[in-house]
Amino acid sequence: MSDVTVNLLFLALSLVLAALGAAVGGWLQHRSWQHQHWQQMRSERTRAALPVVERAAMLVDKRLFAQRRFLWTLRGGDQTDIAAALTEYRHAVKDWMENLGRTKAELWNAFDKDTAISFEEILHDKFAANGRKLESRYRSGERGGLSAEERELNKLGKRAYEFSQTLLDRISKEEINGLSGHNRLSFQNWENLSSTYLVSRLLGLASDR
C-alpha cells in the first residue's frame, strides 16, 4: 500500500472521527439544553402554581369567615350585630364573585380543567346554596336554630382545606400543567426514547411523571 493511499485513509478516518465527534458533541449539547430548559420550566411552573393556591385559599377563608359570622349573628338575634355581619357577608360575596372567573382560569392554567370545575362544584355551588338559606332566614325575621346550615359550613371548611392540600400535594409531585407526564413515552416526548431512559423504565428507575 503506497504512502498516498495510507495518507488518504488516515485523512478519511480523521474526517469520519471529526464528524462523529461533532455529532456527539452536538447531541450532548442539545441534551444539556433540554435538561436546563426542563429545570427552568419546573421552577417557573412551581413558583406560578403556589400563589394560585394561596389566592384561592384566601378567597375561601374570607367568605367562610363572613358566612359563619352572619349565621352566628342570625342565631343570636341582635339586630346591630346582624346588620354588621350582613354587610361583611355581602362584601365577601361581592369579592368572591369578582374573583371567581379569574380564580377558575388560574386553576385551569396551573393545574387543569377538572380542577377549575371542582372549585366551582365543590366550593362555589355549596357556598351559594348555604348563603341563600341564610339570606332567606334573614328576610323571614326568624332567629335561632340553623344547626343544619352550620354543619354545612363546617363541611365546607373541611372540603376547602382538603382541596388546598390536594393542590399543594400535586405541586410537590409536579402533577401540574406543563410538568405532568413529562416522562411518559409519547410522540411529543420522543427525546425520552433513549437506551438509557428505556433501561431506567425497565428497571423501574424512571417514573411517568
Short mmCIF file of C-alpha atoms in Angstrom, two decimals:
data_model
loop_
_atom_site.label_atom_id
_atom_site.label_comp_id
_atom_site.label_asym_id
_atom_site.label_seq_id
_atom_site.Cartn_x
_atom_site.Cartn_y
_atom_site.Cartn_z
CA MET A 1 0.00 0.00 0.00
CA SER A 2 1.50 3.30 -1.07
CA ASP A 3 2.08 6.25 1.23
CA VAL A 4 -0.50 8.24 -0.69
CA THR A 5 -3.15 5.59 -0.06
CA VAL A 6 -2.28 5.39 3.63
CA ASN A 7 -2.46 9.16 3.94
CA LEU A 8 -5.83 9.22 2.21
CA LEU A 9 -7.13 6.52 4.56
CA PHE A 10 -5.91 8.44 7.59
CA LEU A 11 -7.48 11.61 6.21
CA ALA A 12 -10.79 9.85 5.60
CA LEU A 13 -10.68 8.29 9.08
CA SER A 14 -9.90 11.68 10.62
CA LEU A 15 -12.83 13.26 8.81
CA VAL A 16 -15.16 10.49 9.95
CA LEU A 17 -13.97 10.80 13.55
CA ALA A 18 -14.28 14.59 13.41
CA ALA A 19 -17.81 14.33 12.05
CA LEU A 20 -18.71 11.73 14.68
CA GLY A 21 -17.22 13.88 17.42
CA ALA A 22 -19.14 16.91 16.20
CA ALA A 23 -22.36 14.89 16.09
CA VAL A 24 -21.85 13.52 19.60
CA GLY A 25 -20.91 16.96 20.89
CA GLY A 26 -23.98 18.49 19.29
CA TRP A 27 -26.19 15.77 20.76
CA LEU A 28 -24.73 16.24 24.23
CA GLN A 29 -25.14 20.00 23.95
CA HIS A 30 -28.77 19.53 22.87
CA ARG A 31 -29.44 17.18 25.78
CA SER A 32 -27.82 19.65 28.16
CA TRP A 33 -30.01 22.45 26.79
CA GLN A 34 -33.09 20.27 27.16
CA HIS A 35 -32.19 19.49 30.77
CA GLN A 36 -31.59 23.16 31.60
CA HIS A 37 -34.82 24.16 29.87
CA TRP A 38 -36.72 21.48 31.79
CA GLN A 39 -35.26 22.56 35.13
CA GLN A 40 -36.12 26.19 34.39
CA MET A 41 -39.68 25.28 33.42
CA ARG A 42 -40.09 23.16 36.57
CA SER A 43 -39.05 26.09 38.72
CA GLU A 44 -41.26 28.58 36.87
CA ARG A 45 -44.34 26.34 36.86
CA THR A 46 -43.99 25.51 40.55
CA ARG A 47 -43.47 29.14 41.54
CA ALA A 48 -46.50 30.15 39.47
CA ALA A 49 -48.78 27.43 40.90
CA LEU A 50 -48.19 28.19 44.59
CA PRO A 51 -49.66 31.74 44.54
CA VAL A 52 -52.71 30.41 42.69
CA VAL A 53 -53.45 28.04 45.58
CA GLU A 54 -52.77 30.77 48.13
CA ARG A 55 -55.13 33.25 46.46
CA ALA A 56 -57.90 30.66 46.16
CA ALA A 57 -57.46 29.65 49.82
CA MET A 58 -57.59 33.28 50.99
CA LEU A 59 -60.75 33.87 48.97
CA VAL A 60 -62.38 30.80 50.53
CA ASP A 61 -61.28 31.74 54.07
CA LYS A 62 -62.70 35.24 53.72
CA ARG A 63 -66.10 34.01 52.57
CA LEU A 64 -66.21 31.16 55.08
CA PHE A 65 -65.47 33.52 57.98
CA ALA A 66 -68.06 36.10 56.86
CA GLN A 67 -70.71 33.47 56.23
CA ARG A 68 -70.16 31.85 59.61
CA ARG A 69 -70.34 35.21 61.37
CA PHE A 70 -73.58 36.02 59.56
CA LEU A 71 -75.01 32.67 60.70
CA TRP A 72 -73.94 33.19 64.30
CA THR A 73 -75.49 36.66 64.48
CA LEU A 74 -78.73 35.36 62.98
CA ARG A 75 -78.78 32.79 65.72
CA GLY A 76 -78.08 35.40 68.40
CA GLY A 77 -80.78 37.78 67.20
CA ASP A 78 -79.07 41.11 67.98
CA GLN A 79 -80.08 43.48 65.16
CA THR A 80 -76.92 45.59 65.35
CA ASP A 81 -74.69 42.52 65.12
CA ILE A 82 -76.81 41.10 62.31
CA ALA A 83 -76.56 44.32 60.29
CA ALA A 84 -72.77 44.45 60.67
CA ALA A 85 -72.37 40.76 59.82
CA LEU A 86 -74.69 41.09 56.82
CA THR A 87 -72.60 43.95 55.44
CA GLU A 88 -69.40 41.94 55.90
CA TYR A 89 -71.02 38.88 54.31
CA ARG A 90 -72.19 40.85 51.27
CA HIS A 91 -68.72 42.34 50.83
CA ALA A 92 -67.25 38.84 50.94
CA VAL A 93 -69.75 37.57 48.37
CA LYS A 94 -69.05 40.56 46.09
CA ASP A 95 -65.30 39.94 46.35
CA TRP A 96 -65.89 36.24 45.68
CA MET A 97 -67.94 36.85 42.54
CA GLU A 98 -65.48 39.44 41.22
CA ASN A 99 -62.63 36.93 41.57
CA LEU A 100 -64.44 33.70 40.67
CA GLY A 101 -63.67 33.83 36.95
CA ARG A 102 -60.03 34.70 37.49
CA THR A 103 -59.62 32.01 40.15
CA LYS A 104 -61.06 29.33 37.87
CA ALA A 105 -58.87 30.49 34.97
CA GLU A 106 -55.76 30.39 37.15
CA LEU A 107 -56.60 26.92 38.45
CA TRP A 108 -57.18 25.71 34.89
CA ASN A 109 -53.89 27.20 33.70
CA ALA A 110 -51.84 25.98 36.68
CA PHE A 111 -53.45 22.55 37.00
CA ASP A 112 -56.19 21.50 34.59
CA LYS A 113 -59.82 21.95 33.57
CA ASP A 114 -61.10 19.43 36.13
CA THR A 115 -59.52 21.40 38.98
CA ALA A 116 -61.31 24.58 37.90
CA ILE A 117 -64.62 22.70 37.61
CA SER A 118 -64.08 21.09 41.03
CA PHE A 119 -63.57 24.51 42.62
CA GLU A 120 -66.92 25.65 41.26
CA GLU A 121 -68.86 22.48 42.06
CA ILE A 122 -67.30 21.53 45.41
CA LEU A 123 -66.93 25.02 46.89
CA HIS A 124 -68.70 27.79 44.96
CA ASP A 125 -72.02 25.99 44.47
CA LYS A 126 -72.11 24.85 48.11
CA PHE A 127 -71.29 28.31 49.45
CA ALA A 128 -74.02 29.81 47.26
CA ALA A 129 -76.64 27.27 48.38
CA ASN A 130 -75.81 27.81 52.05
CA GLY A 131 -75.81 31.58 51.61
CA ARG A 132 -79.28 31.51 50.06
CA LYS A 133 -80.57 29.68 53.12
CA LEU A 134 -79.06 32.27 55.46
CA GLU A 135 -80.46 35.16 53.43
CA SER A 136 -83.88 33.53 53.40
CA ARG A 137 -83.75 33.18 57.18
CA TYR A 138 -82.71 36.83 57.49
CA ARG A 139 -85.64 38.01 55.36
CA SER A 140 -88.11 35.85 57.28
CA GLY A 141 -87.18 37.50 60.57
CA GLU A 142 -86.94 34.11 62.26
CA ARG A 143 -83.96 33.71 64.61
CA GLY A 144 -82.21 30.82 66.33
CA GLY A 145 -81.63 27.30 65.05
CA LEU A 146 -79.54 26.99 61.87
CA SER A 147 -77.79 23.82 63.07
CA ALA A 148 -78.04 22.19 59.64
CA GLU A 149 -76.63 25.29 57.94
CA GLU A 150 -73.76 25.41 60.42
CA ARG A 151 -72.93 21.76 59.74
CA GLU A 152 -72.86 22.59 56.03
CA LEU A 153 -70.36 25.37 56.64
CA ASN A 154 -68.21 23.09 58.78
CA LYS A 155 -68.17 20.54 55.97
CA LEU A 156 -67.31 23.31 53.52
CA GLY A 157 -64.38 24.35 55.68
CA LYS A 158 -63.11 20.76 55.67
CA ARG A 159 -63.58 20.44 51.91
CA ALA A 160 -61.77 23.72 51.31
CA TYR A 161 -58.83 22.56 53.42
CA GLU A 162 -58.69 19.23 51.60
CA PHE A 163 -58.93 20.99 48.23
CA SER A 164 -55.95 23.21 49.04
CA GLN A 165 -53.92 20.33 50.48
CA THR A 166 -54.56 18.24 47.38
CA LEU A 167 -53.28 21.05 45.16
CA LEU A 168 -50.18 21.55 47.31
CA ASP A 169 -49.53 17.81 47.16
CA ARG A 170 -49.87 17.90 43.37
CA ILE A 171 -47.36 20.74 43.21
CA SER A 172 -44.86 18.79 45.32
CA LYS A 173 -45.32 15.80 42.99
CA GLU A 174 -45.13 18.05 39.91
CA GLU A 175 -48.59 16.95 38.83
CA ILE A 176 -49.33 20.36 37.35
CA ASN A 177 -49.88 21.76 33.89
CA GLY A 178 -46.69 21.62 31.82
CA LEU A 179 -44.91 19.14 34.11
CA SER A 180 -47.29 16.22 34.47
CA GLY A 181 -46.48 13.38 32.07
CA HIS A 182 -43.02 14.69 31.15
CA ASN A 183 -41.52 11.20 31.27
CA ARG A 184 -44.46 9.47 29.63
CA LEU A 185 -43.49 7.78 26.38
CA SER A 186 -45.27 9.57 23.56
CA PHE A 187 -44.66 11.18 20.22
CA GLN A 188 -44.40 14.56 21.94
CA ASN A 189 -41.75 13.17 24.32
CA TRP A 190 -39.73 11.34 21.70
CA GLU A 191 -36.47 12.56 23.24
CA ASN A 192 -37.11 10.18 26.15
CA LEU A 193 -36.74 7.23 23.80
CA SER A 194 -33.06 6.74 24.56
CA SER A 195 -31.46 3.47 25.53
CA THR A 196 -30.59 4.84 28.97
CA TYR A 197 -34.14 6.01 29.59
CA LEU A 198 -35.66 2.73 28.37
CA VAL A 199 -33.35 0.74 30.65
CA SER A 200 -34.35 3.02 33.54
CA ARG A 201 -38.01 2.43 32.73
CA LEU A 202 -37.37 -1.31 32.58
CA LEU A 203 -35.69 -1.27 36.00
CA GLY A 204 -38.37 0.99 37.44
CA LEU A 205 -35.99 3.90 37.98
CA ALA A 206 -37.93 6.36 35.83
CA SER A 207 -41.49 7.42 36.51
CA ASP A 208 -44.26 8.64 34.23
CA ARG A 209 -44.42 11.99 35.96
#
